[in-house]
Amino acid sequence: MEEVKRDFIIVGQGIAGSVLALELIKRGKSIIVIDKPELSTSSRVAAGIWNPVVFKRLTKSWMIDELTPCLNEFYSSAEKILGVKFLEERKIAKLFTEEQEINLWKKKVNEDMRDYLSEEILEMQEPISSKYAIVKQAGNLDTVTFLNAVTLYLKANDSYIEEAFNHDELNINSSGVSYQSINASEIIFCEGHLVKNNPHFNYIPFKPAKGDVLTISCRELDIDFILNKGMFIMPLGNHLFKCGATYNWQDLTDTPNPAGKEELITKLKKIMTYEFQVIKHEAGVRPSVIDRRPVLGTHPTHPQLKIFNGLGTKAVMLAPFFAKQLCDYLIEGESLIEEVDVRRFKPTNN
């Protein structure tokens, strides 16, 4: 095979790998992405929701003031480059179950949450009689449309290989790395939960969680916002809705779990009495780290090896900001935020 030279090899084209690829290209770097989509479905089955609020404590999501402008700028720019629409701002309607939740909401609005929480407490009759309020500056990314558009863009620029990465074929040398016929200065692993098979980064304490999601059809349900009450219900158009998600730390396969399906159906029936039909049942494994922070940076003994992973349930929200930070680190020599630097974890052996 003809020798290929690139600045970076990226392994994995989920949300992390896709965003990083576009950011590196934007900065004039040559890349090649190696990915086999069937190996990990997490990014493709995700609803792609970004929510600036942690409902459990009704606090700001970590670093949200920095993340929001970055995600809006990145995805809006990507839409122009890729020629496809995949970003949509949406309000999230948070349904209340007790008066105590309402009082906490009002308290938070008057403290530091005014930018993200609506002041008005509203009354909903359908699909359930409940008081609710609106989360602002939220929305969702159509992950399938985004990932497919990035794949086509990479293929058009001779920057994509569709195959499973074989770690045994990676050679590390003084000038960089080589993989099959590809020579690069550095390789960046964006493998999601499949990092468990990576002999160089499998020491990182990941705590992956499987999530089941449903796509349902319901002609009576008529909402243009994301509904949240112990689960999300997100309109897709044409009377279709994406609903989820479950958390399972034992079954770490991408195979849809019947118990997960039943759990979601039970929750749906508590929220609405409308008849609905399950159109699709999907599952994926979220690549979360034990401390719930992304992990990026350089391998402790092989500086040619980098990682960009651990974005978990908030990948859509986190990826643009931290892809930018990783590129600043790689290209400009800037420091990483200590909370996300891979050096916070020490390998048992290198």
GROMACS .gro file of N, CA, C and O in nm, residues 203-205 300 342-350:
model
   52
  203TYR      N    1  -0.581   0.156   3.194
  203TYR     CA    2  -0.564   0.175   3.339
  203TYR      C    3  -0.656   0.284   3.394
  203TYR      O    4  -0.675   0.297   3.515
  204ILE      N    5  -0.714   0.363   3.306
  204ILE     CA    6  -0.802   0.472   3.350
  204ILE      C    7  -0.930   0.413   3.409
  204ILE      O    8  -0.992   0.325   3.348
  205PRO      N    9  -0.972   0.459   3.527
  205PRO     CA   10  -1.088   0.398   3.593
  205PRO      C   11  -1.222   0.445   3.534
  205PRO      O   12  -1.290   0.533   3.588
  300PRO      N   13   0.160   0.861   2.989
  300PRO     CA   14   0.271   0.894   3.080
  300PRO      C   15   0.410   0.855   3.029
  300PRO      O   16   0.509   0.917   3.069
  342VAL      N   17  -0.533   1.355   3.190
  342VAL     CA   18  -0.517   1.212   3.213
  342VAL      C   19  -0.413   1.184   3.321
  342VAL      O   20  -0.415   1.077   3.384
  343ARG      N   21  -0.325   1.278   3.348
  343ARG     CA   22  -0.222   1.257   3.449
  343ARG      C   23  -0.278   1.246   3.591
  343ARG      O   24  -0.204   1.210   3.683
  344ARG      N   25  -0.406   1.275   3.609
  344ARG     CA   26  -0.464   1.256   3.743
  344ARG      C   27  -0.477   1.108   3.778
  344ARG      O   28  -0.501   1.074   3.895
  345PHE      N   29  -0.461   1.022   3.679
  345PHE     CA   30  -0.465   0.878   3.702
  345PHE      C   31  -0.326   0.818   3.679
  345PHE      O   32  -0.261   0.852   3.582
  346LYS      N   33  -0.284   0.733   3.768
  346LYS     CA   34  -0.152   0.673   3.759
  346LYS      C   35  -0.164   0.526   3.717
  346LYS      O   36  -0.235   0.448   3.782
  347PRO      N   37  -0.098   0.488   3.609
  347PRO     CA   38  -0.104   0.347   3.566
  347PRO      C   39  -0.030   0.255   3.661
  347PRO      O   40   0.070   0.296   3.722
  348THR      N   41  -0.078   0.134   3.674
  348THR     CA   42  -0.008   0.036   3.757
  348THR      C   43   0.117  -0.013   3.687
  348THR      O   44   0.217  -0.047   3.748
  349ASN      N   45   0.110  -0.015   3.554
  349ASN     CA   46   0.229  -0.041   3.473
  349ASN      C   47   0.210   0.027   3.340
  349ASN      O   48   0.100   0.052   3.295
  350ASN      N   49   0.318   0.062   3.277
  350ASN     CA   50   0.313   0.140   3.154
  350ASN      C   51   0.344   0.054   3.031
  350ASN      O   52   0.359   0.104   2.924
   0.00000   0.00000   0.00000
